[in-house]
Coordinates of C-alpha atoms and ligand atoms in Angstrom, one line a residue:
Chain A
M158 CA 84.3 114.3 65.7
T159 CA 86.0 113.8 69.0
D160 CA 84.8 116.1 71.8
R161 CA 88.3 116.8 73.1
P162 CA 87.3 118.7 76.3
L163 CA 84.8 116.0 77.2
L164 CA 87.5 113.3 76.5
D165 CA 90.0 115.2 78.7
Y166 CA 87.5 115.6 81.5
T167 CA 86.6 111.9 81.4
L168 CA 90.3 111.0 81.3
G169 CA 90.9 113.2 84.3
L170 CA 88.3 111.3 86.4
A171 CA 89.6 108.0 85.1
D172 CA 93.2 108.7 85.8
D173 CA 92.4 110.0 89.3
A174 CA 90.7 106.7 90.1
L175 CA 93.4 104.5 88.4
V176 CA 96.4 106.2 90.0
S177 CA 94.7 106.2 93.3
A178 CA 93.9 102.5 93.0
Q179 CA 97.5 101.8 92.1
R180 CA 98.7 103.5 95.3
M181 CA 96.0 101.7 97.3
G182 CA 97.0 98.3 96.0
W183 CA 100.4 98.7 97.8
W184 CA 98.6 98.5 101.1
I185 CA 97.2 95.0 100.7
S186 CA 99.3 92.9 103.1
R187 CA 100.8 96.0 104.7
A188 CA 97.9 97.5 106.7
P189 CA 98.0 98.1 110.4
E190 CA 95.5 95.3 111.0
L191 CA 93.9 92.5 109.0
E192 CA 90.5 94.1 108.7
E193 CA 92.2 97.1 107.2
D194 CA 93.9 95.0 104.5
V195 CA 90.4 94.0 103.5
A196 CA 89.0 97.5 103.7
L197 CA 91.8 99.1 101.7
A198 CA 91.5 96.4 99.1
N199 CA 87.8 97.1 98.8
I200 CA 88.5 100.8 98.3
G201 CA 91.2 100.2 95.8
L202 CA 88.9 97.8 93.9
D203 CA 86.1 100.3 93.8
Q204 CA 88.5 102.9 92.4
L205 CA 89.9 100.5 89.9
G206 CA 86.3 99.7 88.8
Q207 CA 85.5 103.4 88.3
A208 CA 88.7 103.8 86.3
R209 CA 87.9 100.9 84.0
T210 CA 84.4 102.1 83.1
L211 CA 85.7 105.7 82.7
L212 CA 88.6 104.6 80.5
T213 CA 86.3 102.5 78.4
Y214 CA 84.1 105.5 77.9
A215 CA 87.1 107.7 77.1
G216 CA 88.1 105.2 74.4
E217 CA 84.6 105.6 72.9
L218 CA 84.8 109.3 73.0
E219 CA 88.2 109.3 71.3
Q220 CA 86.9 107.1 68.5
E221 CA 90.3 105.6 67.8
G222 CA 89.4 102.1 69.0
R223 CA 91.5 102.3 72.1
T224 CA 90.5 100.0 75.0
E225 CA 90.8 100.6 78.8
D226 CA 94.1 98.7 78.7
D227 CA 95.5 100.7 75.7
L228 CA 94.7 103.9 77.6
A229 CA 96.1 102.6 81.0
Y230 CA 99.2 100.9 79.7
L231 CA 100.3 102.7 76.6
R232 CA 100.0 106.4 77.5
D233 CA 103.1 108.2 78.9
D234 CA 103.0 110.4 82.0
R235 CA 102.6 113.6 80.0
E236 CA 99.3 112.2 78.6
F237 CA 97.9 111.3 82.0
R238 CA 95.3 113.8 83.3
N239 CA 95.1 112.9 87.0
V240 CA 95.6 115.4 89.8
K241 CA 98.9 115.3 91.6
L242 CA 97.2 114.6 94.9
V243 CA 96.8 110.9 94.1
E244 CA 100.2 110.2 92.4
R245 CA 102.6 110.9 95.2
P246 CA 103.9 108.0 97.4
M247 CA 101.5 106.8 100.0
T248 CA 103.4 104.5 102.3
D249 CA 102.4 106.1 105.6
F250 CA 99.0 105.2 107.0
G251 CA 98.4 108.8 108.2
V252 CA 99.1 110.1 104.7
A253 CA 96.9 107.4 103.2
M254 CA 94.0 108.4 105.4
A255 CA 94.5 112.2 105.0
R256 CA 94.6 111.8 101.3
L257 CA 91.6 109.5 101.2
L258 CA 89.6 112.0 103.2
L259 CA 90.4 114.8 100.8
F260 CA 90.1 112.8 97.6
S261 CA 87.0 110.8 98.4
T262 CA 85.2 113.9 99.7
Y263 CA 86.0 115.6 96.4
Q264 CA 84.9 112.5 94.5
L265 CA 81.7 112.3 96.4
H266 CA 80.6 115.8 95.6
L267 CA 81.8 115.5 92.1
Y268 CA 80.0 112.2 91.4
R269 CA 76.8 113.5 93.1
A270 CA 76.7 116.5 90.7
L271 CA 77.7 114.4 87.8
S272 CA 74.9 111.9 88.4
A273 CA 72.6 114.6 87.2
S274 CA 74.6 115.1 84.0
S275 CA 72.8 115.0 80.6
D276 CA 75.6 112.7 79.5
A277 CA 73.9 109.4 80.2
T278 CA 77.0 107.3 80.4
L279 CA 78.8 109.6 82.8
S280 CA 75.7 110.0 85.0
G281 CA 75.3 106.3 85.2
I282 CA 78.9 105.8 86.2
A283 CA 78.7 108.6 88.7
A284 CA 75.5 107.3 90.3
K285 CA 77.1 103.9 91.0
A286 CA 80.3 105.5 92.2
V287 CA 78.4 107.7 94.7
K288 CA 77.5 104.6 96.8
E289 CA 81.1 103.4 96.8
V290 CA 82.7 106.7 97.6
T291 CA 80.3 107.4 100.4
Y292 CA 81.8 104.4 102.1
H293 CA 85.4 105.7 101.4
V294 CA 84.5 109.0 103.0
D295 CA 83.2 107.2 106.1
H296 CA 86.3 105.0 106.3
A297 CA 88.7 107.9 106.0
T298 CA 86.7 109.9 108.5
H299 CA 86.8 107.1 111.0
W300 CA 90.6 107.0 110.8
V301 CA 91.3 110.7 110.7
L302 CA 89.3 111.0 113.9
R303 CA 91.2 108.2 115.6
L304 CA 94.6 109.3 114.5
G305 CA 94.0 113.0 115.1
D306 CA 92.3 112.5 118.5
G307 CA 94.3 109.4 119.5
T308 CA 97.7 109.7 121.2
A309 CA 99.9 112.8 121.2
G310 CA 102.2 111.0 118.7
S311 CA 99.4 110.1 116.3
H312 CA 98.0 113.6 116.5
A313 CA 101.3 115.1 115.5
R314 CA 101.8 112.6 112.8
M315 CA 98.3 113.2 111.4
Q316 CA 98.9 116.9 111.3
V317 CA 102.1 116.5 109.4
A318 CA 100.3 114.2 106.9
L319 CA 97.5 116.6 106.4
D320 CA 99.8 119.6 105.9
A321 CA 101.8 117.6 103.3
E322 CA 98.7 116.8 101.3
W323 CA 97.3 120.3 101.4
P324 CA 99.3 122.0 98.6
Y325 CA 97.6 119.5 96.2
V326 CA 94.0 120.2 97.3
D327 CA 93.6 123.3 95.2
E328 CA 94.1 121.5 91.9
L329 CA 91.0 119.4 92.6
F330 CA 89.0 122.5 91.9
T331 CA 90.4 123.3 88.4
P332 CA 87.8 125.1 86.5
L333 CA 85.9 123.4 83.8
D334 CA 86.5 123.9 80.1
P335 CA 83.8 126.5 79.1
T336 CA 82.3 124.3 76.4
L337 CA 81.3 121.7 79.1
T338 CA 79.6 123.9 81.6
R339 CA 76.1 122.8 80.8
L340 CA 77.0 119.1 80.4
V341 CA 79.0 117.9 83.4
A342 CA 79.9 118.8 87.0
D343 CA 82.2 121.8 87.4
P344 CA 85.0 121.1 89.9
S345 CA 85.4 124.8 90.7
A346 CA 81.9 124.8 92.1
L347 CA 82.8 122.1 94.6
R348 CA 85.4 124.0 96.6
D349 CA 83.0 125.2 99.3
P350 CA 81.0 122.0 99.9
V351 CA 84.2 119.9 99.9
L352 CA 86.2 122.2 102.2
T353 CA 83.2 122.5 104.5
D354 CA 83.0 118.7 104.9
V355 CA 86.8 118.4 105.4
R356 CA 86.9 121.3 107.9
R357 CA 84.3 119.5 110.0
V358 CA 86.2 116.3 110.2
V359 CA 89.5 118.1 110.8
A360 CA 88.0 120.1 113.7
E361 CA 86.4 117.0 115.3
A362 CA 89.8 115.2 115.0
T363 CA 91.3 118.2 117.0
L364 CA 93.6 119.0 114.0
A365 CA 94.2 122.4 112.5
M366 CA 93.3 123.3 108.9
P367 CA 96.7 123.7 107.1
E368 CA 97.7 127.1 105.9
V369 CA 100.0 126.3 103.0
A370 CA 100.0 127.6 99.5
P371 CA 98.9 125.5 96.5
A372 CA 101.7 123.7 94.6
L373 CA 102.1 125.0 91.0
G374 CA 101.8 122.8 88.0
G375 CA 98.7 121.0 86.8
G376 CA 98.1 117.3 86.4
R377 CA 95.0 118.0 84.4
Q378 CA 97.4 119.5 81.7
G379 CA 99.8 116.6 82.1
L380 CA 102.3 118.5 84.3
H381 CA 102.9 116.0 87.0
T382 CA 105.3 115.4 89.9
E383 CA 108.3 113.2 89.3
H384 CA 106.6 110.4 91.1
L385 CA 104.1 109.6 88.3
G386 CA 106.8 108.4 85.9
H387 CA 108.0 105.8 88.4
L388 CA 104.4 104.7 89.2
L389 CA 103.7 104.2 85.5
A390 CA 107.0 102.4 84.8
E391 CA 106.1 99.8 87.4
M392 CA 102.5 99.5 86.3
Q393 CA 103.1 99.4 82.6
H394 CA 106.3 97.5 82.1
L395 CA 105.0 94.0 81.8
H396 CA 102.2 95.0 79.4
R397 CA 104.6 96.9 77.3
S398 CA 107.2 94.1 77.3
H399 CA 104.9 91.9 75.2
P400 CA 103.5 94.2 72.5
G401 CA 100.1 93.0 71.2
A402 CA 99.8 90.1 73.6
T403 CA 96.5 89.3 75.3
W404 CA 96.4 88.5 79.0
Chain B
M145 CA 115.3 60.0 106.9
S146 CA 113.6 60.9 110.1
Y147 CA 110.7 63.2 110.2
H148 CA 110.2 63.3 114.0
W149 CA 111.1 67.0 114.1
Y150 CA 108.7 67.7 111.3
R151 CA 106.5 70.6 112.4
G152 CA 103.2 71.5 110.9
H153 CA 103.8 73.5 107.8
V154 CA 101.0 72.3 105.6
Y155 CA 98.0 74.3 105.7
G156 CA 94.8 72.4 106.1
N157 CA 96.7 69.2 106.5
D158 CA 98.9 67.3 108.9
F159 CA 99.6 69.4 111.9
G160 CA 102.8 67.7 113.0
T161 CA 104.2 67.0 116.4
D162 CA 105.2 69.4 119.0
A163 CA 105.5 69.7 122.7
P164 CA 102.5 72.0 123.4
A165 CA 100.1 69.4 122.0
Q166 CA 101.4 66.8 124.4
D167 CA 101.1 68.6 127.7
G168 CA 97.9 68.6 129.7
Q169 CA 96.9 65.1 128.6
A170 CA 93.3 64.5 129.4
P171 CA 92.4 61.7 131.8
A172 CA 91.5 58.4 130.1
H173 CA 87.8 58.5 131.0
D174 CA 87.5 61.9 129.3
E175 CA 89.1 60.4 126.2
Q176 CA 86.5 57.6 126.3
A177 CA 83.6 60.1 126.7
F178 CA 85.0 62.1 123.9
A179 CA 85.4 59.1 121.6
A180 CA 81.8 58.3 122.3
L181 CA 80.7 61.9 121.5
L182 CA 82.7 61.8 118.3
A183 CA 81.1 58.5 117.3
D184 CA 77.6 59.8 118.2
E185 CA 77.6 63.5 117.1
D186 CA 80.5 63.6 114.6
R187 CA 80.7 67.3 115.4
I188 CA 82.3 69.0 118.4
E189 CA 81.2 72.5 119.3
P190 CA 83.0 75.1 121.5
R191 CA 80.8 74.4 124.5
D192 CA 81.5 70.6 124.4
D193 CA 84.0 69.0 126.7
M194 CA 87.1 68.0 124.7
P195 CA 90.5 66.6 125.7
E196 CA 93.1 69.2 126.1
A197 CA 95.4 67.5 123.5
Y198 CA 92.6 67.8 121.0
R199 CA 92.0 71.4 121.7
K200 CA 95.7 72.3 121.6
S201 CA 96.2 70.4 118.4
L202 CA 93.3 72.2 116.8
I203 CA 94.6 75.6 117.9
R204 CA 97.9 74.8 116.3
Q205 CA 96.4 73.6 113.1
I206 CA 93.9 76.4 112.7
A207 CA 96.4 79.1 113.6
Q208 CA 99.0 77.7 111.2
H209 CA 96.3 77.6 108.5
A210 CA 95.3 81.2 109.3
H211 CA 99.0 82.3 109.2
S212 CA 99.4 80.6 105.8
E213 CA 96.5 82.6 104.4
I214 CA 98.1 85.8 105.6
I215 CA 101.6 85.1 104.5
G216 CA 100.2 83.8 101.2
M217 CA 99.0 87.3 100.5
Q218 CA 102.6 88.4 99.8
P219 CA 103.8 86.3 96.8
E220 CA 100.7 87.3 94.8
G221 CA 100.5 90.8 96.3
N222 CA 103.9 91.2 94.7
W223 CA 102.2 91.4 91.2
I224 CA 99.2 93.7 92.0
S225 CA 101.1 96.8 90.9
R226 CA 102.3 95.1 87.7
A227 CA 99.3 93.0 86.6
P228 CA 99.3 93.2 82.8
S229 CA 95.7 94.2 82.3
L230 CA 93.2 96.1 84.4
R231 CA 90.9 93.1 84.5
R232 CA 93.7 90.9 85.8
K233 CA 94.7 93.6 88.3
A234 CA 91.1 93.6 89.7
I235 CA 90.9 89.8 89.9
L236 CA 94.2 89.7 91.7
M237 CA 93.4 92.4 94.2
A238 CA 90.1 90.6 95.0
K239 CA 92.0 87.3 95.4
V240 CA 94.6 88.6 97.8
Q241 CA 91.7 90.3 99.7
D242 CA 89.9 86.9 99.9
E243 CA 93.0 85.5 101.5
A244 CA 92.9 88.1 104.2
G245 CA 89.3 87.2 104.7
H246 CA 90.2 83.5 105.0
G247 CA 92.7 84.5 107.7
L248 CA 90.0 86.4 109.5
Y249 CA 87.5 83.5 109.5
L250 CA 90.2 81.1 110.7
Y251 CA 91.5 83.3 113.5
A252 CA 87.9 83.6 114.6
A253 CA 87.5 79.8 114.5
A254 CA 90.7 79.5 116.6
E255 CA 89.3 82.0 119.1
T256 CA 86.4 79.7 119.9
L257 CA 89.0 77.5 121.5
G258 CA 89.9 80.1 124.0
V259 CA 92.9 81.8 122.4
D260 CA 93.5 85.4 121.3
R261 CA 94.2 86.3 117.7
A262 CA 96.8 88.8 118.9
D263 CA 98.7 86.0 120.7
L264 CA 98.6 83.8 117.7
V265 CA 100.0 86.6 115.5
D266 CA 102.7 87.2 118.1
Q267 CA 103.6 83.5 117.9
L268 CA 103.9 83.8 114.1
H269 CA 106.1 86.9 114.4
S270 CA 108.4 85.2 116.9
G271 CA 108.7 82.1 114.8
R272 CA 107.0 79.8 117.3
Q273 CA 104.1 79.1 114.9
K274 CA 104.7 78.3 111.3
Y275 CA 103.0 78.9 107.9
S276 CA 102.9 76.8 104.8
S277 CA 106.3 76.5 103.2
I278 CA 105.0 77.0 99.7
F279 CA 104.8 80.7 100.4
N280 CA 108.6 80.9 100.8
Y281 CA 109.0 80.6 97.0
P282 CA 109.3 83.8 95.0
T283 CA 106.9 84.9 92.3
L284 CA 109.4 85.8 89.6
T285 CA 107.1 86.3 86.7
W286 CA 103.4 87.1 86.1
A287 CA 102.9 83.4 85.2
D288 CA 103.7 82.5 88.8
V289 CA 100.4 84.2 89.8
G290 CA 98.7 81.7 87.4
A291 CA 100.7 78.7 88.7
I292 CA 100.0 79.6 92.3
G293 CA 96.2 79.8 91.6
W294 CA 96.2 76.6 89.6
L295 CA 98.6 74.5 91.7
V296 CA 98.8 76.0 95.2
D297 CA 95.1 76.8 95.5
G298 CA 94.4 73.5 93.8
A299 CA 96.4 71.6 96.4
A300 CA 94.9 73.7 99.2
I301 CA 91.4 72.7 98.0
T302 CA 92.4 69.0 97.9
N303 CA 93.5 69.3 101.6
Q304 CA 90.6 71.5 102.7
V305 CA 87.5 69.9 101.1
P306 CA 87.7 67.0 103.6
L307 CA 88.1 69.5 106.4
C308 CA 84.6 70.8 105.7
R309 CA 83.5 67.6 107.4
C310 CA 86.1 67.7 110.2
S311 CA 85.0 67.1 113.8
Y312 CA 85.3 70.6 115.0
G313 CA 82.3 72.7 114.0
P314 CA 83.7 76.2 113.7
Y315 CA 86.7 75.0 111.7
A316 CA 84.5 72.9 109.4
R317 CA 82.1 75.8 108.8
A318 CA 85.0 78.2 108.1
M319 CA 86.3 75.6 105.6
V320 CA 83.0 75.6 103.7
R321 CA 83.3 79.3 103.0
V322 CA 87.0 79.2 102.3
C323 CA 86.7 76.2 99.8
K324 CA 84.1 78.0 97.7
E325 CA 86.5 80.9 97.2
E326 CA 89.5 78.7 96.7
S327 CA 87.9 77.0 93.8
F328 CA 87.3 80.4 92.2
H329 CA 91.0 81.1 92.7
Q330 CA 92.0 77.8 91.2
R331 CA 89.9 78.5 88.1
Q332 CA 91.3 82.0 87.8
G333 CA 94.9 80.6 88.0
F334 CA 94.1 78.0 85.3
E335 CA 92.6 80.7 83.1
I336 CA 95.8 82.9 83.5
L337 CA 98.0 80.0 82.4
H338 CA 95.6 79.0 79.6
T339 CA 95.7 82.5 78.2
L340 CA 99.5 82.5 78.4
S341 CA 100.0 79.1 77.0
H342 CA 97.8 80.1 74.0
G343 CA 99.5 83.4 73.6
T344 CA 102.9 84.5 72.2
T345 CA 106.0 82.3 72.4
G346 CA 107.3 84.4 75.2
Q347 CA 104.1 84.1 77.2
K348 CA 104.0 80.3 76.7
A349 CA 107.6 80.0 77.9
M350 CA 106.8 82.1 80.9
A351 CA 103.9 79.7 81.8
Q352 CA 105.9 76.6 81.4
D353 CA 108.7 78.0 83.5
A354 CA 106.3 78.8 86.3
V355 CA 104.8 75.3 86.3
N356 CA 108.3 73.8 86.3
R357 CA 109.2 75.8 89.4
Y358 CA 105.9 75.3 91.3
W359 CA 105.1 71.6 90.6
W360 CA 107.3 69.9 93.1
P361 CA 106.8 72.4 95.9
S362 CA 103.0 72.0 95.4
L363 CA 103.3 68.2 95.8
M364 CA 105.3 68.9 99.0
M365 CA 102.3 70.8 100.4
F366 CA 100.7 67.5 101.4
G367 CA 103.5 66.8 103.9
P368 CA 105.8 63.8 104.3
P369 CA 104.9 60.3 103.1
D370 CA 102.5 58.4 105.3
D371 CA 105.2 56.1 106.7
D372 CA 106.8 59.2 108.3
S373 CA 103.7 61.0 109.5
P374 CA 103.5 59.9 113.1
N375 CA 100.5 62.1 114.0
S376 CA 98.2 61.2 111.2
A377 CA 96.6 58.2 113.1
R378 CA 95.7 60.4 116.0
S379 CA 94.2 63.1 113.8
M380 CA 92.2 60.6 111.9
A381 CA 90.8 59.1 115.2
W382 CA 89.8 62.6 116.2
G383 CA 88.1 63.2 112.9
I384 CA 90.3 66.2 112.1
K385 CA 92.0 64.3 109.2
R386 CA 90.0 62.2 106.9
F387 CA 92.6 61.1 104.4
S388 CA 96.3 60.4 104.6
N389 CA 99.0 62.7 103.1
D390 CA 99.7 60.3 100.3
E391 CA 96.0 59.8 99.5
L392 CA 95.5 63.5 99.2
R393 CA 98.7 63.9 97.1
Q394 CA 97.5 61.2 94.8
R395 CA 94.1 62.8 94.5
F396 CA 95.8 66.1 93.6
V397 CA 98.0 64.5 91.0
D398 CA 95.1 62.6 89.4
M399 CA 93.1 65.9 89.2
T400 CA 96.0 68.0 87.9
V401 CA 97.5 65.9 85.1
P402 CA 94.5 66.1 82.8
Q403 CA 94.3 69.8 83.5
S404 CA 98.0 70.2 82.4
E405 CA 97.1 68.5 79.2
A406 CA 94.2 70.9 78.6
L407 CA 96.7 73.8 79.2
G408 CA 99.2 72.4 76.8
L409 CA 101.9 72.5 79.5
T410 CA 104.1 69.7 80.7
L411 CA 104.7 68.7 84.3
P412 CA 108.4 68.4 85.1
D413 CA 108.4 64.7 86.1
P414 CA 109.6 62.1 83.6
D415 CA 108.1 59.3 85.7
L416 CA 104.6 60.7 85.5
R417 CA 102.3 58.2 83.7
W418 CA 98.9 56.6 84.1
N419 CA 98.9 53.2 85.8
D420 CA 96.0 51.2 84.6
E421 CA 96.4 48.6 87.4
R422 CA 96.2 51.2 90.2
G423 CA 93.8 53.4 88.4
H424 CA 96.0 56.4 89.3
Y425 CA 98.9 58.4 87.9
D426 CA 102.4 57.2 89.1
Y427 CA 104.8 60.0 89.9
G428 CA 108.5 60.3 90.6
D429 CA 110.2 60.6 94.0
I430 CA 109.8 63.8 95.8
D431 CA 112.9 65.4 97.1
F432 CA 111.9 66.1 100.7
T433 CA 115.3 67.4 101.7
E434 CA 114.3 70.6 99.8
L435 CA 111.1 70.9 101.9
F436 CA 113.1 70.4 105.1
E437 CA 115.5 73.1 104.1
V438 CA 112.7 75.5 103.5
I439 CA 111.1 74.6 106.8
K440 CA 114.4 75.2 108.6
G441 CA 114.3 78.7 107.3
N442 CA 116.6 78.3 104.3
G443 CA 114.0 78.7 101.5
P444 CA 114.4 81.4 98.9
C445 CA 112.1 83.9 100.7
N446 CA 111.7 82.9 104.3
A447 CA 113.5 86.0 105.6
E448 CA 111.6 88.4 103.3
R449 CA 108.2 87.0 104.2
M450 CA 108.8 87.4 107.9
A451 CA 110.4 90.8 107.5
H452 CA 107.5 92.0 105.4
K453 CA 105.0 90.7 108.0
R454 CA 106.8 92.0 111.0
G455 CA 107.6 95.3 109.3
A456 CA 103.9 95.9 108.5
H457 CA 103.0 95.1 112.1
E458 CA 105.5 97.4 113.5
A459 CA 104.7 100.2 111.1
G460 CA 101.1 99.9 112.1
A461 CA 101.7 100.0 115.9
W462 CA 101.1 103.7 116.2
V463 CA 97.8 103.3 114.4
R464 CA 96.6 100.6 116.7
E465 CA 97.7 102.5 119.8
A466 CA 95.8 105.6 118.5
A467 CA 92.7 103.6 117.9
D468 CA 92.9 102.2 121.5
A469 CA 93.5 105.6 122.9
Y470 CA 90.6 107.1 121.0
A471 CA 88.3 104.3 122.1
D472 CA 89.3 104.8 125.8
K473 CA 88.7 108.5 125.6
H474 CA 85.3 108.2 124.1
A475 CA 84.3 105.4 126.4
R476 CA 85.2 107.8 129.3
R477 CA 83.4 110.6 127.8
T478 CA 80.3 108.5 127.3
E479 CA 80.5 107.4 131.0
G480 CA 81.0 111.0 132.1
A481 CA 77.9 112.0 130.3
A482 CA 75.8 109.2 131.7
Ligands
FE2_191 FE1 92.8 81.1 101.0
FE2_192 FE1 93.2 81.1 97.6

């Protein structure tokens, strides 16, 4: 029988990584310098790789024979389980780096905890991802420091970006389904360690911690922003235009 | 038709004529010493004396090659968000990333000749330096990603493999790395088209349409016919060019026709047939007027490609300024502490 809470949990991690990779892919050929095109492609590729193994595992948990592509391309937005942090537009470099700092710091703590899970598949995926995400945190930190403590203009721009991301941070720490507590990492236990790390970078970047209320609605329950529908329309249209085709 | 105004637009090939390559002619005795060095060593390194014309021509060719890698990210980048499977998305992202890497190696090779990457990029943005015309064609369908990999990367390899033995060491070494990756790209493009041509009717039609549109522009990547390539002789003497445009084009056609048969796709040239006497495929006349229109700026995507590139550069200006300001501050702080 399908373990629905575990399936939803796995889909949540998978969709976070997939949607984030989709936003990251936009930057390739649009970065502020050539080295950054390479770096952002690397990060996007890491996230996409995480999404693929997690979606494949979700398909196994579901026991309906769905592949990574079935899950990525044939679900509608209400069925996606990603947090809203990753789905909103990301065409400003300050926004991209603020979000990457928040998201990758969260992922780092989550994957670290998950690598000790008694679910062997998830712990294996998490252990590999820890190495990748460690680099993402370093990269985001590098830029948040430079943009925060760079020029007066970049400082102001970085603060605006951080403030705009902040309402979507709270959702990262959505409590775990009670049936899973002994099996996998509980996001609600990550609030302190994640915010401690973020606070340190924000302070060193001479920025202020935002004081804004969390946005309502929950991506983990399929209650998304309006942006996800557009993202999926673009991502899925070709696959859906040729039902049953292989690529 | 006259090709005298033909400017280099073929990456890894003919680097055309232009004024900058002509000024600062080296004295004749240097030319002789250089010819002797070439004959002797067959490889010039950055510390070696070299005629100014050789140096400037190389800068132009390498810069144009680097710019082509960078602009070439756009047509395929256009499909990253829509790739029809996650596996294809990952392969495509890695490919476009490779092209950025190629640009980086090549700008580094150009810098060994005493120029700055930032200056070269400025010259691209102002239109003073060119990039390969092939990237001014649009990628209208997913199959175009396959056609570019198969044909455009295939043509690039044909041009670039001989450059692995070119006379300038840093360029030759960059080409060794680049060619390895280009051959992966070519195989991936072939595989995309193979999957499509063995798929549904709609997929096969998509593949054939892409090949129909990319075949002739790919042949044009080798530049004008030999009779109209005034600089080839000089490049050959300098060991930058090893084979003529037409020789390379023929080599590409001979390699590609059997592959098209394996794909089950046709090439849009009724005159294409094996010539037993020559031991090569004959092919029809290439309409170079189209190439010249694209070079003049009238291709389907010239304006978009440059707007995208300049737009990204301008949008990133505040980031680069911030990074410089941060570096200055921290250098001062470190000095202050010392
Ligand atoms: Fe390349
Ligand atoms: Fe390539």
